[in-house]
mmCIF file with all atom_site columns, N, CA and C in Angstrom:
data_model
loop_
_atom_site.group_PDB
_atom_site.id
_atom_site.type_symbol
_atom_site.label_atom_id
_atom_site.label_alt_id
_atom_site.label_comp_id
_atom_site.label_asym_id
_atom_site.label_entity_id
_atom_site.label_seq_id
_atom_site.pdbx_PDB_ins_code
_atom_site.Cartn_x
_atom_site.Cartn_y
_atom_site.Cartn_z
_atom_site.occupancy
_atom_site.B_iso_or_equiv
_atom_site.pdbx_formal_charge
_atom_site.auth_seq_id
_atom_site.auth_comp_id
_atom_site.auth_asym_id
_atom_site.auth_atom_id
_atom_site.pdbx_PDB_model_num
ATOM 1   N N  . THR A 1 1  ? 63.193 110.098 91.492  1.00 0.00 ? 432 THR A N  1
ATOM 2   C CA . THR A 1 1  ? 61.922 109.079 91.687  1.00 0.00 ? 432 THR A CA 1
ATOM 3   C C  . THR A 1 1  ? 62.352 108.069 92.235  1.00 0.00 ? 432 THR A C  1
ATOM 4   N N  . LEU A 1 2  ? 61.233 107.161 92.612  1.00 0.00 ? 433 LEU A N  1
ATOM 5   C CA . LEU A 1 2  ? 61.394 106.068 93.484  1.00 0.00 ? 433 LEU A CA 1
ATOM 6   C C  . LEU A 1 2  ? 60.374 105.084 92.560  1.00 0.00 ? 433 LEU A C  1
ATOM 7   N N  . SER A 1 3  ? 61.024 104.005 92.065  1.00 0.00 ? 434 SER A N  1
ATOM 8   C CA . SER A 1 3  ? 60.261 102.820 91.280  1.00 0.00 ? 434 SER A CA 1
ATOM 9   C C  . SER A 1 3  ? 60.745 101.518 91.643  1.00 0.00 ? 434 SER A C  1
ATOM 10  N N  . ARG A 1 4  ? 59.764 100.556 91.674  1.00 0.00 ? 435 ARG A N  1
ATOM 11  C CA . ARG A 1 4  ? 60.107 99.122  92.028  1.00 0.00 ? 435 ARG A CA 1
ATOM 12  C C  . ARG A 1 4  ? 60.143 98.234  90.707  1.00 0.00 ? 435 ARG A C  1
ATOM 13  N N  . GLU A 1 5  ? 61.248 97.357  90.665  1.00 0.00 ? 436 GLU A N  1
ATOM 14  C CA . GLU A 1 5  ? 61.382 96.451  89.492  1.00 0.00 ? 436 GLU A CA 1
ATOM 15  C C  . GLU A 1 5  ? 62.011 95.243  90.060  1.00 0.00 ? 436 GLU A C  1
ATOM 16  N N  . ASP A 1 6  ? 61.467 94.212  89.756  1.00 0.00 ? 437 ASP A N  1
ATOM 17  C CA . ASP A 1 6  ? 62.041 92.736  89.990  1.00 0.00 ? 437 ASP A CA 1
ATOM 18  C C  . ASP A 1 6  ? 62.609 92.587  91.196  1.00 0.00 ? 437 ASP A C  1
ATOM 19  N N  . GLY A 1 7  ? 61.743 93.396  92.356  1.00 0.00 ? 438 GLY A N  1
ATOM 20  C CA . GLY A 1 7  ? 62.098 93.062  93.749  1.00 0.00 ? 438 GLY A CA 1
ATOM 21  C C  . GLY A 1 7  ? 63.208 94.059  94.300  1.00 0.00 ? 438 GLY A C  1
ATOM 22  N N  . SER A 1 8  ? 63.631 94.779  93.442  1.00 0.00 ? 439 SER A N  1
ATOM 23  C CA . SER A 1 8  ? 64.537 96.040  93.759  1.00 0.00 ? 439 SER A CA 1
ATOM 24  C C  . SER A 1 8  ? 63.953 97.229  93.650  1.00 0.00 ? 439 SER A C  1
ATOM 25  N N  . TYR A 1 9  ? 64.571 98.442  94.233  1.00 0.00 ? 440 TYR A N  1
ATOM 26  C CA . TYR A 1 9  ? 64.079 99.511  94.043  1.00 0.00 ? 440 TYR A CA 1
ATOM 27  C C  . TYR A 1 9  ? 64.739 100.524 93.311  1.00 0.00 ? 440 TYR A C  1
ATOM 28  N N  . ASN A 1 10 ? 64.400 101.418 92.248  1.00 0.00 ? 441 ASN A N  1
ATOM 29  C CA . ASN A 1 10 ? 65.336 102.307 91.782  1.00 0.00 ? 441 ASN A CA 1
ATOM 30  C C  . ASN A 1 10 ? 65.169 103.613 92.039  1.00 0.00 ? 441 ASN A C  1
ATOM 31  N N  . ILE A 1 11 ? 66.342 104.289 92.314  1.00 0.00 ? 442 ILE A N  1
ATOM 32  C CA . ILE A 1 11 ? 66.055 105.615 92.855  1.00 0.00 ? 442 ILE A CA 1
ATOM 33  C C  . ILE A 1 11 ? 66.734 106.483 91.741  1.00 0.00 ? 442 ILE A C  1
ATOM 34  N N  . GLU A 1 12 ? 66.133 107.491 91.205  1.00 0.00 ? 443 GLU A N  1
ATOM 35  C CA . GLU A 1 12 ? 66.767 108.307 90.131  1.00 0.00 ? 443 GLU A CA 1
ATOM 36  C C  . GLU A 1 12 ? 66.727 109.586 90.559  1.00 0.00 ? 443 GLU A C  1
ATOM 37  N N  . TYR A 1 13 ? 67.853 110.356 90.399  1.00 0.00 ? 444 TYR A N  1
ATOM 38  C CA . TYR A 1 13 ? 68.189 111.921 90.784  1.00 0.00 ? 444 TYR A CA 1
ATOM 39  C C  . TYR A 1 13 ? 68.548 112.613 89.344  1.00 0.00 ? 444 TYR A C  1
ATOM 40  N N  . ARG A 1 14 ? 67.625 113.562 88.988  1.00 0.00 ? 445 ARG A N  1
ATOM 41  C CA . ARG A 1 14 ? 67.979 114.119 87.722  1.00 0.00 ? 445 ARG A CA 1
ATOM 42  C C  . ARG A 1 14 ? 68.880 115.498 88.068  1.00 0.00 ? 445 ARG A C  1
ATOM 43  N N  . ASN A 1 15 ? 68.941 116.027 89.303  1.00 0.00 ? 446 ASN A N  1
ATOM 44  C CA . ASN A 1 15 ? 69.701 117.234 89.484  1.00 0.00 ? 446 ASN A CA 1
ATOM 45  C C  . ASN A 1 15 ? 70.751 116.371 90.490  1.00 0.00 ? 446 ASN A C  1
ATOM 46  N N  . CYS A 1 16 ? 72.139 116.567 90.093  1.00 0.00 ? 447 CYS A N  1
ATOM 47  C CA . CYS A 1 16 ? 73.156 115.929 90.946  1.00 0.00 ? 447 CYS A CA 1
ATOM 48  C C  . CYS A 1 16 ? 73.597 117.130 91.762  1.00 0.00 ? 447 CYS A C  1
ATOM 49  N N  . ALA A 1 17 ? 73.645 116.596 93.219  1.00 0.00 ? 448 ALA A N  1
ATOM 50  C CA . ALA A 1 17 ? 73.930 117.471 94.152  1.00 0.00 ? 448 ALA A CA 1
ATOM 51  C C  . ALA A 1 17 ? 75.377 117.859 94.129  1.00 0.00 ? 448 ALA A C  1
ATOM 52  N N  . PHE A 1 18 ? 76.175 117.075 93.525  1.00 0.00 ? 449 PHE A N  1
ATOM 53  C CA . PHE A 1 18 ? 77.633 117.224 93.320  1.00 0.00 ? 449 PHE A CA 1
ATOM 54  C C  . PHE A 1 18 ? 78.109 117.774 92.067  1.00 0.00 ? 449 PHE A C  1
ATOM 55  N N  . SER A 1 19 ? 77.297 118.336 91.277  1.00 0.00 ? 450 SER A N  1
ATOM 56  C CA . SER A 1 19 ? 77.611 118.765 89.926  1.00 0.00 ? 450 SER A CA 1
ATOM 57  C C  . SER A 1 19 ? 78.497 119.965 89.813  1.00 0.00 ? 450 SER A C  1
ATOM 58  N N  . ASP A 1 20 ? 78.699 120.831 90.848  1.00 0.00 ? 451 ASP A N  1
ATOM 59  C CA . ASP A 1 20 ? 79.388 121.894 90.844  1.00 0.00 ? 451 ASP A CA 1
ATOM 60  C C  . ASP A 1 20 ? 80.743 121.449 91.343  1.00 0.00 ? 451 ASP A C  1
ATOM 61  N N  . VAL A 1 21 ? 81.295 120.336 91.695  1.00 0.00 ? 452 VAL A N  1
ATOM 62  C CA . VAL A 1 21 ? 82.615 120.135 92.292  1.00 0.00 ? 452 VAL A CA 1
ATOM 63  C C  . VAL A 1 21 ? 83.297 119.405 90.932  1.00 0.00 ? 452 VAL A C  1
ATOM 64  N N  . SER A 1 22 ? 84.604 119.163 91.235  1.00 0.00 ? 453 SER A N  1
ATOM 65  C CA . SER A 1 22 ? 85.260 118.441 90.175  1.00 0.00 ? 453 SER A CA 1
ATOM 66  C C  . SER A 1 22 ? 84.853 117.397 89.948  1.00 0.00 ? 453 SER A C  1
ATOM 67  N N  . ARG A 1 23 ? 85.080 116.543 88.916  1.00 0.00 ? 454 ARG A N  1
ATOM 68  C CA . ARG A 1 23 ? 84.591 115.139 88.877  1.00 0.00 ? 454 ARG A CA 1
ATOM 69  C C  . ARG A 1 23 ? 85.388 114.141 89.696  1.00 0.00 ? 454 ARG A C  1
ATOM 70  N N  . ASP A 1 24 ? 86.467 114.311 89.849  1.00 0.00 ? 455 ASP A N  1
ATOM 71  C CA . ASP A 1 24 ? 87.195 113.407 91.035  1.00 0.00 ? 455 ASP A CA 1
ATOM 72  C C  . ASP A 1 24 ? 86.574 113.374 92.430  1.00 0.00 ? 455 ASP A C  1
ATOM 73  N N  . THR A 1 25 ? 86.461 114.766 92.871  1.00 0.00 ? 456 THR A N  1
ATOM 74  C CA . THR A 1 25 ? 85.750 114.882 93.955  1.00 0.00 ? 456 THR A CA 1
ATOM 75  C C  . THR A 1 25 ? 84.335 114.289 93.932  1.00 0.00 ? 456 THR A C  1
ATOM 76  N N  . ALA A 1 26 ? 83.445 114.830 92.981  1.00 0.00 ? 457 ALA A N  1
ATOM 77  C CA . ALA A 1 26 ? 82.308 114.013 92.837  1.00 0.00 ? 457 ALA A CA 1
ATOM 78  C C  . ALA A 1 26 ? 82.264 112.494 92.881  1.00 0.00 ? 457 ALA A C  1
ATOM 79  N N  . THR A 1 27 ? 83.193 112.076 92.281  1.00 0.00 ? 458 THR A N  1
ATOM 80  C CA . THR A 1 27 ? 83.148 110.297 92.222  1.00 0.00 ? 458 THR A CA 1
ATOM 81  C C  . THR A 1 27 ? 83.194 109.986 93.647  1.00 0.00 ? 458 THR A C  1
ATOM 82  N N  . LEU A 1 28 ? 84.095 110.686 94.248  1.00 0.00 ? 459 LEU A N  1
ATOM 83  C CA . LEU A 1 28 ? 84.396 110.146 95.870  1.00 0.00 ? 459 LEU A CA 1
ATOM 84  C C  . LEU A 1 28 ? 83.026 110.536 96.718  1.00 0.00 ? 459 LEU A C  1
ATOM 85  N N  . LEU A 1 29 ? 82.412 111.630 96.224  1.00 0.00 ? 460 LEU A N  1
ATOM 86  C CA . LEU A 1 29 ? 81.245 111.999 97.017  1.00 0.00 ? 460 LEU A CA 1
ATOM 87  C C  . LEU A 1 29 ? 80.195 111.006 96.870  1.00 0.00 ? 460 LEU A C  1
ATOM 88  N N  . CYS A 1 30 ? 80.037 110.572 95.605  1.00 0.00 ? 461 CYS A N  1
ATOM 89  C CA . CYS A 1 30 ? 79.056 109.504 95.123  1.00 0.00 ? 461 CYS A CA 1
ATOM 90  C C  . CYS A 1 30 ? 79.154 108.446 95.990  1.00 0.00 ? 461 CYS A C  1
ATOM 91  N N  . LYS A 1 31 ? 80.706 107.779 96.199  1.00 0.00 ? 462 LYS A N  1
ATOM 92  C CA . LYS A 1 31 ? 80.773 106.552 97.061  1.00 0.00 ? 462 LYS A CA 1
ATOM 93  C C  . LYS A 1 31 ? 80.495 106.941 98.495  1.00 0.00 ? 462 LYS A C  1
ATOM 94  N N  . VAL A 1 32 ? 80.572 108.017 98.788  1.00 0.00 ? 463 VAL A N  1
ATOM 95  C CA . VAL A 1 32 ? 80.504 108.236 100.440 1.00 0.00 ? 463 VAL A CA 1
ATOM 96  C C  . VAL A 1 32 ? 78.615 108.445 100.556 1.00 0.00 ? 463 VAL A C  1
ATOM 97  N N  . HIS A 1 33 ? 78.071 108.738 99.399  1.00 0.00 ? 464 HIS A N  1
ATOM 98  C CA . HIS A 1 33 ? 76.539 108.624 99.362  1.00 0.00 ? 464 HIS A CA 1
ATOM 99  C C  . HIS A 1 33 ? 76.030 107.438 99.394  1.00 0.00 ? 464 HIS A C  1
ATOM 100 N N  . ARG A 1 34 ? 76.674 106.684 98.738  1.00 0.00 ? 465 ARG A N  1
ATOM 101 C CA . ARG A 1 34 ? 76.240 105.133 98.623  1.00 0.00 ? 465 ARG A CA 1
ATOM 102 C C  . ARG A 1 34 ? 76.434 104.441 99.905  1.00 0.00 ? 465 ARG A C  1
ATOM 103 N N  . ARG A 1 35 ? 77.446 105.005 100.576 1.00 0.00 ? 466 ARG A N  1
ATOM 104 C CA . ARG A 1 35 ? 77.513 104.312 101.983 1.00 0.00 ? 466 ARG A CA 1
ATOM 105 C C  . ARG A 1 35 ? 76.577 104.819 103.068 1.00 0.00 ? 466 ARG A C  1
ATOM 106 N N  . VAL A 1 36 ? 76.347 106.084 102.907 1.00 0.00 ? 467 VAL A N  1
ATOM 107 C CA . VAL A 1 36 ? 75.543 106.306 103.826 1.00 0.00 ? 467 VAL A CA 1
ATOM 108 C C  . VAL A 1 36 ? 73.890 105.991 103.541 1.00 0.00 ? 467 VAL A C  1
ATOM 109 N N  . VAL A 1 37 ? 73.636 105.813 102.433 1.00 0.00 ? 468 VAL A N  1
ATOM 110 C CA . VAL A 1 37 ? 72.386 105.100 102.012 1.00 0.00 ? 468 VAL A CA 1
ATOM 111 C C  . VAL A 1 37 ? 72.308 103.665 102.501 1.00 0.00 ? 468 VAL A C  1
ATOM 112 N N  . ARG A 1 38 ? 73.554 102.952 102.333 1.00 0.00 ? 469 ARG A N  1
ATOM 113 C CA . ARG A 1 38 ? 73.565 101.703 102.658 1.00 0.00 ? 469 ARG A CA 1
ATOM 114 C C  . ARG A 1 38 ? 73.504 101.670 104.281 1.00 0.00 ? 469 ARG A C  1
ATOM 115 N N  . ARG A 1 39 ? 74.137 102.326 105.173 1.00 0.00 ? 470 ARG A N  1
ATOM 116 C CA . ARG A 1 39 ? 73.899 102.416 106.490 1.00 0.00 ? 470 ARG A CA 1
ATOM 117 C C  . ARG A 1 39 ? 72.593 102.828 107.053 1.00 0.00 ? 470 ARG A C  1
ATOM 118 N N  . ALA A 1 40 ? 72.043 103.612 106.268 1.00 0.00 ? 471 ALA A N  1
ATOM 119 C CA . ALA A 1 40 ? 70.611 104.342 106.790 1.00 0.00 ? 471 ALA A CA 1
ATOM 120 C C  . ALA A 1 40 ? 69.634 103.000 106.742 1.00 0.00 ? 471 ALA A C  1
ATOM 121 N N  . LEU A 1 41 ? 69.830 102.524 105.598 1.00 0.00 ? 472 LEU A N  1
ATOM 122 C CA . LEU A 1 41 ? 68.680 101.576 105.204 1.00 0.00 ? 472 LEU A CA 1
ATOM 123 C C  . LEU A 1 41 ? 69.092 100.051 105.903 1.00 0.00 ? 472 LEU A C  1
ATOM 124 N N  . ARG A 1 42 ? 70.499 99.902  106.083 1.00 0.00 ? 473 ARG A N  1
ATOM 125 C CA . ARG A 1 42 ? 70.931 98.574  106.551 1.00 0.00 ? 473 ARG A CA 1
ATOM 126 C C  . ARG A 1 42 ? 70.555 97.542  105.910 1.00 0.00 ? 473 ARG A C  1
ATOM 127 N N  . ASN A 1 43 ? 70.964 96.502  105.865 1.00 0.00 ? 474 ASN A N  1
ATOM 128 C CA . ASN A 1 43 ? 70.560 95.093  105.325 1.00 0.00 ? 474 ASN A CA 1
ATOM 129 C C  . ASN A 1 43 ? 70.135 95.287  103.695 1.00 0.00 ? 474 ASN A C  1
ATOM 130 N N  . VAL A 1 44 ? 70.779 96.189  102.910 1.00 0.00 ? 475 VAL A N  1
ATOM 131 C CA . VAL A 1 44 ? 70.580 96.264  101.472 1.00 0.00 ? 475 VAL A CA 1
ATOM 132 C C  . VAL A 1 44 ? 71.932 96.290  100.588 1.00 0.00 ? 475 VAL A C  1
ATOM 133 N N  . ASP A 1 45 ? 71.895 96.025  99.484  1.00 0.00 ? 476 ASP A N  1
ATOM 134 C CA . ASP A 1 45 ? 72.879 96.312  98.524  1.00 0.00 ? 476 ASP A CA 1
ATOM 135 C C  . ASP A 1 45 ? 72.627 97.451  97.690  1.00 0.00 ? 476 ASP A C  1
ATOM 136 N N  . ILE A 1 46 ? 73.468 98.197  97.319  1.00 0.00 ? 477 ILE A N  1
ATOM 137 C CA . ILE A 1 46 ? 73.076 99.595  96.462  1.00 0.00 ? 477 ILE A CA 1
ATOM 138 C C  . ILE A 1 46 ? 74.001 99.521  95.622  1.00 0.00 ? 477 ILE A C  1
ATOM 139 N N  . SER A 1 47 ? 73.810 99.748  94.221  1.00 0.00 ? 478 SER A N  1
ATOM 140 C CA . SER A 1 47 ? 74.691 100.036 93.409  1.00 0.00 ? 478 SER A CA 1
ATOM 141 C C  . SER A 1 47 ? 74.464 101.271 92.405  1.00 0.00 ? 478 SER A C  1
ATOM 142 N N  . GLN A 1 48 ? 75.323 101.734 91.739  1.00 0.00 ? 479 GLN A N  1
ATOM 143 C CA . GLN A 1 48 ? 74.945 102.964 90.866  1.00 0.00 ? 479 GLN A CA 1
ATOM 144 C C  . GLN A 1 48 ? 74.910 102.480 89.445  1.00 0.00 ? 479 GLN A C  1
ATOM 145 N N  . ASN A 1 49 ? 73.784 102.502 88.762  1.00 0.00 ? 480 ASN A N  1
ATOM 146 C CA . ASN A 1 49 ? 74.075 102.254 87.231  1.00 0.00 ? 480 ASN A CA 1
ATOM 147 C C  . ASN A 1 49 ? 73.928 103.229 86.371  1.00 0.00 ? 480 ASN A C  1
ATOM 148 N N  . GLN A 1 50 ? 73.898 104.279 86.692  1.00 0.00 ? 481 GLN A N  1
ATOM 149 C CA . GLN A 1 50 ? 73.942 105.603 86.080  1.00 0.00 ? 481 GLN A CA 1
ATOM 150 C C  . GLN A 1 50 ? 74.582 106.750 86.719  1.00 0.00 ? 481 GLN A C  1
ATOM 151 N N  . CYS A 1 51 ? 75.245 107.987 85.946  1.00 0.00 ? 482 CYS A N  1
ATOM 152 C CA . CYS A 1 51 ? 75.819 108.910 86.953  1.00 0.00 ? 482 CYS A CA 1
ATOM 153 C C  . CYS A 1 51 ? 76.080 109.978 85.884  1.00 0.00 ? 482 CYS A C  1
ATOM 154 N N  . VAL A 1 52 ? 75.379 111.210 86.487  1.00 0.00 ? 483 VAL A N  1
ATOM 155 C CA . VAL A 1 52 ? 75.471 112.446 85.822  1.00 0.00 ? 483 VAL A CA 1
ATOM 156 C C  . VAL A 1 52 ? 77.021 112.798 85.430  1.00 0.00 ? 483 VAL A C  1
ATOM 157 N N  . MET A 1 53 ? 77.802 112.521 86.468  1.00 0.00 ? 484 MET A N  1
ATOM 158 C CA . MET A 1 53 ? 79.269 113.099 86.513  1.00 0.00 ? 484 MET A CA 1
ATOM 159 C C  . MET A 1 53 ? 79.942 112.087 85.421  1.00 0.00 ? 484 MET A C  1
ATOM 160 N N  . LYS A 1 54 ? 79.408 110.964 84.894  1.00 0.00 ? 485 LYS A N  1
ATOM 161 C CA . LYS A 1 54 ? 80.058 110.306 83.863  1.00 0.00 ? 485 LYS A CA 1
ATOM 162 C C  . LYS A 1 54 ? 79.507 110.394 82.537  1.00 0.00 ? 485 LYS A C  1
ATOM 163 N N  . GLY A 1 55 ? 78.631 111.397 82.542  1.00 0.00 ? 486 GLY A N  1
ATOM 164 C CA . GLY A 1 55 ? 77.962 111.787 81.269  1.00 0.00 ? 486 GLY A CA 1
ATOM 165 C C  . GLY A 1 55 ? 76.491 111.216 81.179  1.00 0.00 ? 486 GLY A C  1
ATOM 166 N N  . ASP A 1 56 ? 75.926 110.632 82.150  1.00 0.00 ? 487 ASP A N  1
ATOM 167 C CA . ASP A 1 56 ? 74.651 110.072 81.865  1.00 0.00 ? 487 ASP A CA 1
ATOM 168 C C  . ASP A 1 56 ? 73.637 111.304 82.189  1.00 0.00 ? 487 ASP A C  1
ATOM 169 N N  . CYS A 1 57 ? 72.468 111.092 81.653  1.00 0.00 ? 488 CYS A N  1
ATOM 170 C CA . CYS A 1 57 ? 71.397 112.339 82.016  1.00 0.00 ? 488 CYS A CA 1
ATOM 171 C C  . CYS A 1 57 ? 70.777 112.177 83.384  1.00 0.00 ? 488 CYS A C  1
ATOM 172 N N  . LEU A 1 58 ? 71.129 111.243 84.164  1.00 0.00 ? 489 LEU A N  1
ATOM 173 C CA . LEU A 1 58 ? 70.630 111.049 85.540  1.00 0.00 ? 489 LEU A CA 1
ATOM 174 C C  . LEU A 1 58 ? 71.596 110.047 86.498  1.00 0.00 ? 489 LEU A C  1
ATOM 175 N N  . CYS A 1 59 ? 71.189 110.135 87.493  1.00 0.00 ? 490 CYS A N  1
ATOM 176 C CA . CYS A 1 59 ? 71.938 109.171 88.378  1.00 0.00 ? 490 CYS A CA 1
ATOM 177 C C  . CYS A 1 59 ? 70.847 108.197 88.816  1.00 0.00 ? 490 CYS A C  1
ATOM 178 N N  . ARG A 1 60 ? 71.217 106.865 88.756  1.00 0.00 ? 491 ARG A N  1
ATOM 179 C CA . ARG A 1 60 ? 70.251 105.857 89.245  1.00 0.00 ? 491 ARG A CA 1
ATOM 180 C C  . ARG A 1 60 ? 71.089 105.028 89.993  1.00 0.00 ? 491 ARG A C  1
ATOM 181 N N  . HIS A 1 61 ? 70.308 104.738 91.268  1.00 0.00 ? 492 HIS A N  1
ATOM 182 C CA . HIS A 1 61 ? 70.780 103.659 92.201  1.00 0.00 ? 492 HIS A CA 1
ATOM 183 C C  . HIS A 1 61 ? 69.746 102.568 92.355  1.00 0.00 ? 492 HIS A C  1
ATOM 184 N N  . VAL A 1 62 ? 70.405 101.285 92.311  1.00 0.00 ? 493 VAL A N  1
ATOM 185 C CA . VAL A 1 62 ? 69.420 100.129 92.645  1.00 0.00 ? 493 VAL A CA 1
ATOM 186 C C  . VAL A 1 62 ? 69.611 99.639  93.720  1.00 0.00 ? 493 VAL A C  1
ATOM 187 N N  . VAL A 1 63 ? 68.496 99.716  94.742  1.00 0.00 ? 494 VAL A N  1
ATOM 188 C CA . VAL A 1 63 ? 68.805 98.966  95.933  1.00 0.00 ? 494 VAL A CA 1
ATOM 189 C C  . VAL A 1 63 ? 67.904 97.754  96.079  1.00 0.00 ? 494 VAL A C  1
ATOM 190 N N  . SER A 1 64 ? 68.728 96.872  96.590  1.00 0.00 ? 495 SER A N  1
ATOM 191 C CA . SER A 1 64 ? 68.076 95.497  96.909  1.00 0.00 ? 495 SER A CA 1
ATOM 192 C C  . SER A 1 64 ? 68.088 94.952  98.327  1.00 0.00 ? 495 SER A C  1
ATOM 193 N N  . ILE A 1 65 ? 67.048 94.548  98.752  1.00 0.00 ? 496 ILE A N  1
ATOM 194 C CA . ILE A 1 65 ? 67.006 93.899  100.152 1.00 0.00 ? 496 ILE A CA 1
ATOM 195 C C  . ILE A 1 65 ? 67.813 92.749  100.281 1.00 0.00 ? 496 ILE A C  1
ATOM 196 N N  . LYS A 1 66 ? 68.751 92.498  101.232 1.00 0.00 ? 497 LYS A N  1
ATOM 197 C CA . LYS A 1 66 ? 69.372 91.332  101.356 1.00 0.00 ? 497 LYS A CA 1
ATOM 198 C C  . LYS A 1 66 ? 68.246 90.458  102.011 1.00 0.00 ? 497 LYS A C  1
ATOM 199 N N  . PRO A 1 67 ? 68.330 89.034  101.610 1.00 0.00 ? 498 PRO A N  1
ATOM 200 C CA . PRO A 1 67 ? 67.780 88.272  102.381 1.00 0.00 ? 498 PRO A CA 1
ATOM 201 C C  . PRO A 1 67 ? 68.008 87.803  103.733 1.00 0.00 ? 498 PRO A C  1
ATOM 202 N N  . ASP A 1 68 ? 67.188 87.651  104.517 1.00 0.00 ? 499 ASP A N  1
ATOM 203 C CA . ASP A 1 68 ? 67.538 87.175  105.969 1.00 0.00 ? 499 ASP A CA 1
ATOM 204 C C  . ASP A 1 68 ? 68.316 85.903  105.968 1.00 0.00 ? 499 ASP A C  1
ATOM 205 N N  . ARG A 1 69 ? 69.229 85.769  106.853 1.00 0.00 ? 500 ARG A N  1
ATOM 206 C CA . ARG A 1 69 ? 70.133 84.751  107.115 1.00 0.00 ? 500 ARG A CA 1
ATOM 207 C C  . ARG A 1 69 ? 69.669 83.741  108.096 1.00 0.00 ? 500 ARG A C  1
#
């Protein structure tokens, strides 16, 4: 799901695409996924607040648009 809160966007995934791989590999793939999203959207900060591979019930990314310089 996608929602907006305090000027940022929350993206939630309830089905982890990487849940069938080892935890170490999934952690690496999560980092790669954040980089792909960051490069695709450009000019954004992205953080991951929750992660299925860390025991959370969903993955949640917070995407914030960087201010123009």
